[in-house]
mmCIF file of C-alpha atoms in Angstrom:
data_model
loop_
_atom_site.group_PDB
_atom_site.id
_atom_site.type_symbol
_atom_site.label_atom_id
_atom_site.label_comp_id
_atom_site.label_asym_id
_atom_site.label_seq_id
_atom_site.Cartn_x
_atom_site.Cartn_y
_atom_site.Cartn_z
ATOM 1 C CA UNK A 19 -2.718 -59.408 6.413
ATOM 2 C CA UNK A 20 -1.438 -62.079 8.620
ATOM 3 C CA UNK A 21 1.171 -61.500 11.498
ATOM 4 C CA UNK A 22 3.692 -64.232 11.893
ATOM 5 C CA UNK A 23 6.053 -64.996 14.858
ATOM 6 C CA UNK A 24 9.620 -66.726 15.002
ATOM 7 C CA UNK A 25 12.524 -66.862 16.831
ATOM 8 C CA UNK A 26 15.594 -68.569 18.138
ATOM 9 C CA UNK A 27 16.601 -69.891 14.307
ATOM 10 C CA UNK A 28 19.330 -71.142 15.189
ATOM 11 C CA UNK A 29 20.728 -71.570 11.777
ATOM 12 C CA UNK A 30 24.002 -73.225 12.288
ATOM 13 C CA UNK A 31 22.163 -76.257 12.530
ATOM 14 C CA UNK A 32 21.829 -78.004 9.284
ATOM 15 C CA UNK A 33 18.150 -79.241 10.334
ATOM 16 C CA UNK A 34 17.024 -75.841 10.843
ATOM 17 C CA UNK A 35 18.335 -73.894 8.301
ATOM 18 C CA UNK A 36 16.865 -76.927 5.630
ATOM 19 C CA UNK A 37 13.523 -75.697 6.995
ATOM 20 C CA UNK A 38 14.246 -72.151 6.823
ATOM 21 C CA UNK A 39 14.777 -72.578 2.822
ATOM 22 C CA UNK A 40 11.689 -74.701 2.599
ATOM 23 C CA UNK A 41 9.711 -72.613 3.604
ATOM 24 C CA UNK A 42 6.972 -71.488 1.050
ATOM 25 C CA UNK A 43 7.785 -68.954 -1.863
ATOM 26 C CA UNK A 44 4.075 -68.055 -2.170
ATOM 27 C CA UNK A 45 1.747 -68.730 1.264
ATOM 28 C CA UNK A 46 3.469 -65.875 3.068
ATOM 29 C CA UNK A 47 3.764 -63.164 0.301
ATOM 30 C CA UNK A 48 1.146 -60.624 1.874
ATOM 31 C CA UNK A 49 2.410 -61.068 5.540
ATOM 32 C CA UNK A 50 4.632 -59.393 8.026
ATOM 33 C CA UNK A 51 7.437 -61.460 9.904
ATOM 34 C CA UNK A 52 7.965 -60.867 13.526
ATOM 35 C CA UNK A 53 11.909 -62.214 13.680
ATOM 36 C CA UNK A 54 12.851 -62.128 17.037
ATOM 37 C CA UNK A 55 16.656 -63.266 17.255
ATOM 38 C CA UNK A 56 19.308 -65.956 17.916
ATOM 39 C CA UNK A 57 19.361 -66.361 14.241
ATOM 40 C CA UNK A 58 23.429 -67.570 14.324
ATOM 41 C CA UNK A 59 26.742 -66.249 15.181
ATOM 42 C CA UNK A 60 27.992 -66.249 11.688
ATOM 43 C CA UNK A 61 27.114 -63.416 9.731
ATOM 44 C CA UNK A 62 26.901 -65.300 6.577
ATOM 45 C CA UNK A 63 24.465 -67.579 7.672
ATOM 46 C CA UNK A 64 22.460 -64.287 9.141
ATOM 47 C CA UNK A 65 22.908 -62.573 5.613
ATOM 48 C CA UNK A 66 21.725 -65.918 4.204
ATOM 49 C CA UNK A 67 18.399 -65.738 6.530
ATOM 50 C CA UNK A 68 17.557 -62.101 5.377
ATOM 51 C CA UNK A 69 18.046 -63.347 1.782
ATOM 52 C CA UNK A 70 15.115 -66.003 2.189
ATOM 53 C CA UNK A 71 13.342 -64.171 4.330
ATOM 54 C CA UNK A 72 12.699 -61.048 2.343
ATOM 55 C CA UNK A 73 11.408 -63.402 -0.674
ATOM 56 C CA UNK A 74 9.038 -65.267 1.202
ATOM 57 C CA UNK A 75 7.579 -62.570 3.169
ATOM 58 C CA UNK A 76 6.018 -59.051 2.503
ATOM 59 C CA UNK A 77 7.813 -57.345 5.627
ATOM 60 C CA UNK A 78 10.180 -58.743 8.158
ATOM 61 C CA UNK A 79 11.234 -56.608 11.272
ATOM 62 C CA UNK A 80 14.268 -58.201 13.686
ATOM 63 C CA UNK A 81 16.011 -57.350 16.699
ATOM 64 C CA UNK A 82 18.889 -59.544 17.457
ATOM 65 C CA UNK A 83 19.378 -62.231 19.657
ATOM 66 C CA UNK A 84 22.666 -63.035 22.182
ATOM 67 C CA UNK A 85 23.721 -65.357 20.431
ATOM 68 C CA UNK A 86 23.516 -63.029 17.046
ATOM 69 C CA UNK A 87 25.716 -60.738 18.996
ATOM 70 C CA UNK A 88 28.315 -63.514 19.725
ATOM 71 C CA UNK A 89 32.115 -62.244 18.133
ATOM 72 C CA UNK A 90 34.123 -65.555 18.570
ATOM 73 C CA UNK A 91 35.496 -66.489 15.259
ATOM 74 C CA UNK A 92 34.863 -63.614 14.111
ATOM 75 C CA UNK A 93 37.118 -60.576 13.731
ATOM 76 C CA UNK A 94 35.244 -57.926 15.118
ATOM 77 C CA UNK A 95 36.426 -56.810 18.845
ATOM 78 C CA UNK A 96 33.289 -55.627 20.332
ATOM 79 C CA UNK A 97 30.021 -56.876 20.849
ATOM 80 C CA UNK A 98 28.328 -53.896 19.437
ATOM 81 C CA UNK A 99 30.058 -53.672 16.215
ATOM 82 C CA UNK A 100 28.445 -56.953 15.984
ATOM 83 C CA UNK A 101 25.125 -55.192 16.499
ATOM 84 C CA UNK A 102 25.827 -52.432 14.387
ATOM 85 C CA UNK A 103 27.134 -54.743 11.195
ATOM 86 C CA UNK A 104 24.204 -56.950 11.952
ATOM 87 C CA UNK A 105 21.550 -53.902 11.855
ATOM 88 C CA UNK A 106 22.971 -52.610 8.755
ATOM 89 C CA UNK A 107 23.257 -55.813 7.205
ATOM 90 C CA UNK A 108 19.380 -56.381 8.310
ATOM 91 C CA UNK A 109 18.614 -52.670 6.974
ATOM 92 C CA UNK A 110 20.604 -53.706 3.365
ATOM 93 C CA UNK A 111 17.960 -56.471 2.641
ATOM 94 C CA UNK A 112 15.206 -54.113 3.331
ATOM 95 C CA UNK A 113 14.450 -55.529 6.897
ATOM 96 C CA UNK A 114 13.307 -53.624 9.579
ATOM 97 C CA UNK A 115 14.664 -52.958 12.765
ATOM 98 C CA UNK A 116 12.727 -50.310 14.202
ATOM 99 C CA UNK A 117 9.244 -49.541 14.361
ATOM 100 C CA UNK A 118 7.021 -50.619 11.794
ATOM 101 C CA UNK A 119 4.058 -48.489 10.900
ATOM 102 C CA UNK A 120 1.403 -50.611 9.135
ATOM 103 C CA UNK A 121 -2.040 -49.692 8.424
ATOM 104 C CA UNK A 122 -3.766 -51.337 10.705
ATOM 105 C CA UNK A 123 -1.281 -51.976 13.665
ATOM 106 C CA UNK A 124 1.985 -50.772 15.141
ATOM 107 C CA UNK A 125 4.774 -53.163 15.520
ATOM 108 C CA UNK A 126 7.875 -51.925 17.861
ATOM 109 C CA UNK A 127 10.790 -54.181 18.494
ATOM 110 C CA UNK A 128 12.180 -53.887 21.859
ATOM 111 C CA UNK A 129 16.472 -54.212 22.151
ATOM 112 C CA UNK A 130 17.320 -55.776 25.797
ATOM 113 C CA UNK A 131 20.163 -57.892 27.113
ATOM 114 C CA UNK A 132 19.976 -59.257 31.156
ATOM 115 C CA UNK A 133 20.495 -57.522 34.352
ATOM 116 C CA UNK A 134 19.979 -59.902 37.036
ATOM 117 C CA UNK A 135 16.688 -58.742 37.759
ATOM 118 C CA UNK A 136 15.253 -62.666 37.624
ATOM 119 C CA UNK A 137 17.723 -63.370 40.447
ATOM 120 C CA UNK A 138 21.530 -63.277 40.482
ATOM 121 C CA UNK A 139 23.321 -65.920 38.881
ATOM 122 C CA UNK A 140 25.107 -68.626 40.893
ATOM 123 C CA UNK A 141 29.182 -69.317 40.336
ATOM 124 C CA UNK A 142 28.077 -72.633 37.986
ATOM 125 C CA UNK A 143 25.857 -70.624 36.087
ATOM 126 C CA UNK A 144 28.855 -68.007 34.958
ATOM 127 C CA UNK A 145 31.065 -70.359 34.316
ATOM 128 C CA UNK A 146 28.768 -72.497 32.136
ATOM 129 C CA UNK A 147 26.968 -69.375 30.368
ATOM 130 C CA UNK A 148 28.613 -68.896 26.652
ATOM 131 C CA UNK A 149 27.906 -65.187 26.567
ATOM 132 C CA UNK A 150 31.009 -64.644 29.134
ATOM 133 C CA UNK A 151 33.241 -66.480 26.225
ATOM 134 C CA UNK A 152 31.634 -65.033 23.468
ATOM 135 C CA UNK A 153 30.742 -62.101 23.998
ATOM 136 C CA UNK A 154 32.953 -58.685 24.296
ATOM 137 C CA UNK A 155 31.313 -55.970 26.443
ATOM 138 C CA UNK A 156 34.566 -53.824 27.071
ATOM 139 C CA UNK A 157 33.809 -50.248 28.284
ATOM 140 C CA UNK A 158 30.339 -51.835 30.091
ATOM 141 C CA UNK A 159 30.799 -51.881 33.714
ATOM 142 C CA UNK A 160 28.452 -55.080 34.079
ATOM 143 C CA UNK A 161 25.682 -56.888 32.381
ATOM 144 C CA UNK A 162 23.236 -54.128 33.462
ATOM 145 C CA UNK A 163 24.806 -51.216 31.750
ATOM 146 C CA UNK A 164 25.055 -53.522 28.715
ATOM 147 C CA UNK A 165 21.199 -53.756 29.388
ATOM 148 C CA UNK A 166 20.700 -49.826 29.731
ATOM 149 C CA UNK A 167 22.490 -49.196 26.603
ATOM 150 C CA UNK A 168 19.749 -50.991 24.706
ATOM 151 C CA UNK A 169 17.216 -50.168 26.529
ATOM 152 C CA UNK A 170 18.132 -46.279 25.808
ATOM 153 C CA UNK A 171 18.343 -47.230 22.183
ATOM 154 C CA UNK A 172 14.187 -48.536 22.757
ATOM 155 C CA UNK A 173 13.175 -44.797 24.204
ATOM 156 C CA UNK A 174 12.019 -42.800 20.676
ATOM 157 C CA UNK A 175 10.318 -45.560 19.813
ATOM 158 C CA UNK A 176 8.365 -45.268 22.731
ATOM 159 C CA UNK A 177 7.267 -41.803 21.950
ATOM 160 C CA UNK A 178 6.301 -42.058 18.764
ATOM 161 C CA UNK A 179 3.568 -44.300 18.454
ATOM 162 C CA UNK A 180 -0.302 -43.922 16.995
ATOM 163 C CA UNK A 181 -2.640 -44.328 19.880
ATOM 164 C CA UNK A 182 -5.283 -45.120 17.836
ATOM 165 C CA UNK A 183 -4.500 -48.262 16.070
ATOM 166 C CA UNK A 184 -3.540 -51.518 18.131
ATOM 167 C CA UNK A 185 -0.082 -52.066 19.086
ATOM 168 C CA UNK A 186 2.779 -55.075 19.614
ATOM 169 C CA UNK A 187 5.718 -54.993 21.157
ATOM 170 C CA UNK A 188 8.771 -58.012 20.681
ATOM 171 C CA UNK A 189 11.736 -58.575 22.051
ATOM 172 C CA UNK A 190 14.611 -61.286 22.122
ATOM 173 C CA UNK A 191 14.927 -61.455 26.044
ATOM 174 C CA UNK A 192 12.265 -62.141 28.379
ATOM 175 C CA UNK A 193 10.199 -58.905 29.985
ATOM 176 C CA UNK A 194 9.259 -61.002 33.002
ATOM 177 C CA UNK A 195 10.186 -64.577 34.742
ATOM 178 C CA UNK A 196 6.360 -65.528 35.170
ATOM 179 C CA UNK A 197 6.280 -65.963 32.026
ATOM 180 C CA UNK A 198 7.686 -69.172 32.600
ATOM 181 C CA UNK A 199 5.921 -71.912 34.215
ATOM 182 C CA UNK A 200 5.915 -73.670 37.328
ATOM 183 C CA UNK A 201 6.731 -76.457 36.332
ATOM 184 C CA UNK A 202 10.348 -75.684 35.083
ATOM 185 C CA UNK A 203 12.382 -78.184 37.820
ATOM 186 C CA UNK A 204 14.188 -75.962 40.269
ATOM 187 C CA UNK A 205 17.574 -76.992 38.868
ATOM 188 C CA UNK A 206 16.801 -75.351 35.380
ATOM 189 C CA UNK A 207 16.104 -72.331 36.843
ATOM 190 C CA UNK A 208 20.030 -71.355 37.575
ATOM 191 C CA UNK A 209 19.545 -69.798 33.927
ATOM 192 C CA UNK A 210 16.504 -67.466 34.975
ATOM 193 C CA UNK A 211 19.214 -64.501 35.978
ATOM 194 C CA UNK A 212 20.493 -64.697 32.010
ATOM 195 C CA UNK A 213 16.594 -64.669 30.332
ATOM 196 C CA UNK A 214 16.332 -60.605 30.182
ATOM 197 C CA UNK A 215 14.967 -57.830 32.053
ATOM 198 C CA UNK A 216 11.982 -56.218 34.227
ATOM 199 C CA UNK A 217 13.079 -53.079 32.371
ATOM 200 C CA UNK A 218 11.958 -54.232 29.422
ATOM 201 C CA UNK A 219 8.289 -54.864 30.995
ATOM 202 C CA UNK A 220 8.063 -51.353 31.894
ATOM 203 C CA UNK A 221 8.957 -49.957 28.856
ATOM 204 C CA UNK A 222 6.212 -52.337 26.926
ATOM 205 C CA UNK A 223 3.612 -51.243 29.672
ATOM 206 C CA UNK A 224 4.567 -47.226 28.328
ATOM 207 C CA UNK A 225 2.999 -48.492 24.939
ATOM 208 C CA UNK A 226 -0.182 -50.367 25.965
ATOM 209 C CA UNK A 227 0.606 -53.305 23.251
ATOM 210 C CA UNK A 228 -2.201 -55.838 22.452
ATOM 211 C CA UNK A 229 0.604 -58.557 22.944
ATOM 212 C CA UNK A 230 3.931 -59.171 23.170
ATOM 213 C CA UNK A 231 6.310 -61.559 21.199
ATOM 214 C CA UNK A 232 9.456 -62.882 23.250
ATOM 215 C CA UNK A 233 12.209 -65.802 22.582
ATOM 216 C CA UNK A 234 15.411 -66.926 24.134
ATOM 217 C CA UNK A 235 13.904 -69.453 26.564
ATOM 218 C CA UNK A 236 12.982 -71.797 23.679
ATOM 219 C CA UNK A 237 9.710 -72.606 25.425
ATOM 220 C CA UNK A 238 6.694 -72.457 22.797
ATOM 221 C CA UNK A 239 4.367 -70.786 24.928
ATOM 222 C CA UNK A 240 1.343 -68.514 25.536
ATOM 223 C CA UNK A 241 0.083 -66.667 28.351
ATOM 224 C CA UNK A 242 -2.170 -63.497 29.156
ATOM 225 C CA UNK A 243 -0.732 -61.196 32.250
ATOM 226 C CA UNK A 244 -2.080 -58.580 33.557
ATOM 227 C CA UNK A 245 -4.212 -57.291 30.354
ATOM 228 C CA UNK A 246 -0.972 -58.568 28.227
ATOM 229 C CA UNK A 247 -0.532 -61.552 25.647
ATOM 230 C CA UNK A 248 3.098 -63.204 25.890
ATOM 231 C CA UNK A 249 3.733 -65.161 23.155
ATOM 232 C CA UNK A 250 6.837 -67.761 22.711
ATOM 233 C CA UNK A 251 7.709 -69.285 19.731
ATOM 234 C CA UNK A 252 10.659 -69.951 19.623
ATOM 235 C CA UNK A 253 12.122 -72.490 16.707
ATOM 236 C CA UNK A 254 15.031 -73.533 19.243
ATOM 237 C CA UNK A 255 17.713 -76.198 18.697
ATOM 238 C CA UNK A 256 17.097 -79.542 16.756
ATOM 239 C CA UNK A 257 16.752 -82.134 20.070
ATOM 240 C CA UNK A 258 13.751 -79.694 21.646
ATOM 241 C CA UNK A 259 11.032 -80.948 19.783
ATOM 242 C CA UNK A 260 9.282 -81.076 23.412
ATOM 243 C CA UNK A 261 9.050 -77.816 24.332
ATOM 244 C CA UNK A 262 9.048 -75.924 20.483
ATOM 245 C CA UNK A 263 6.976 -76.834 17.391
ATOM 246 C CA UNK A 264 8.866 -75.987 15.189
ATOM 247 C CA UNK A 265 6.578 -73.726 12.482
ATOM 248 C CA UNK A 266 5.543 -70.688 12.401
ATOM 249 C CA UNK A 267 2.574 -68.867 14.526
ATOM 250 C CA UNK A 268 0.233 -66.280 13.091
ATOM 251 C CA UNK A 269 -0.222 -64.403 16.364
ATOM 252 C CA UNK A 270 -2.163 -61.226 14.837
ATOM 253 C CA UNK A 271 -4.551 -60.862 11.527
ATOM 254 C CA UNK A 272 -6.451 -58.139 9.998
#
């Protein structure tokens, strides 16, 4: 059985969802689909990614994205009825959104959202991030409760898991900012503050995973820390062929 890795769809774009539904009917049968958010904003084209994606794969778990969570045109008037109509709608197709038990490995999807702990974003940066505008978080004092709701939602998972078979974690948000490189030019960085949470990182380090799947950054990459595998693969928006490419990644196999 073959583990494969994708995120950061980003369906709304004609380009990517034409490679979504050519993907093969056949090659991926027998293998498990690590989908780890940003599929789109509409919920039709998310229902229409859970209709492919069930066909073409064996087993797909999700956790959504930011943008998946976005409510502008839309009528819904909170962010997490988004999340709730999205994780039943995921559940309807017979997609997993919690942990899934296979035989030979654990996989646990992690729920997150940012708390400034990459650094505190500058005025620019909240003016210019979309989540402010498309996003409803009443009854959420800031960002970081929004990010200790779904991190609460993450805790049975963590204490229910077989420590004897190997284990992976994913998540839509970043668990650490050295994941990035170096080489990301200082005036990129202003969007560190909005890539996720250190909370996150402890709560994968409670499980002892193998690796660790991660999106939102959009940068395909892979790096070991500290006994850990982070992997990036991120499908990402139509002009980044640079820094995403743009298939999927078997990151596990048994």
């Amino acid at each position: 059985m073959k583990i494969q890795a994708i995120s950061d769809l980003h369906i709304d774009y004609t380009e990517n969802l034409k490679w979504l539904k050519g993907l093969s009917r056949y090659d991926y049968q027998e293998d498990v689909l690590i989908l780890g958010g940003d599929i789109s904003h509409h919920i039709p084209l998310v229902e229409t990614a859970f209709y492919h994606l069930k066909k073409i794969f064996k087993e797909v778990i999700f956790v959504p994205g930011n943008h998946d969570l976005w409510i502008k045109a839309s009528t819904l008037n909170h962010s997490l009825e988004k999340y709730e109509l999205t994780n039943q709608l995921a559940k309807s197709y017979g997609i997993h959104t919690t942990t899934l038990h296979l035989e030979q490995l654990t996989i646990i999807p992690l729920l997150g959202w940012y708390d400034y702990s990459f650094g505190f974003p500058t005025q620019y940066a909240m003016d210019s991030w979309q989540d402010f505008y498309a996003c409803q978080w009443r009854g959420f004092a800031d960002m970081a409760a929004v990010t200790r709701h779904f991190l609460g939602l993450n805790e049975p998972a963590l204490l229910s898991i077989r420590p004897d078979i190997p284990r992976i974690t994913f998540s839509h948000f970043l668990p650490r900012i050295d994941v990035m490189p170096d080489y990301i030019p200082e005036e990129r960085r202003f969007i560190y503050p909005f890539l996720g949470s250190s909370g996150l990182e402890e709560q994968l380090r409670r499980v002892s995973p193998i690796m660790h799947i991660y999106g939102h950054s959009h940068l395909n990459r892979r790096v070991s820390l500290d006994g850990v595998e982070y992997i990036n693969n991120a499908f990402a928006y139509p002009d980044e062929t640079r820094i995403s490419k743009k298939e999927l990644l078997c990151v596990y196999e048994y």
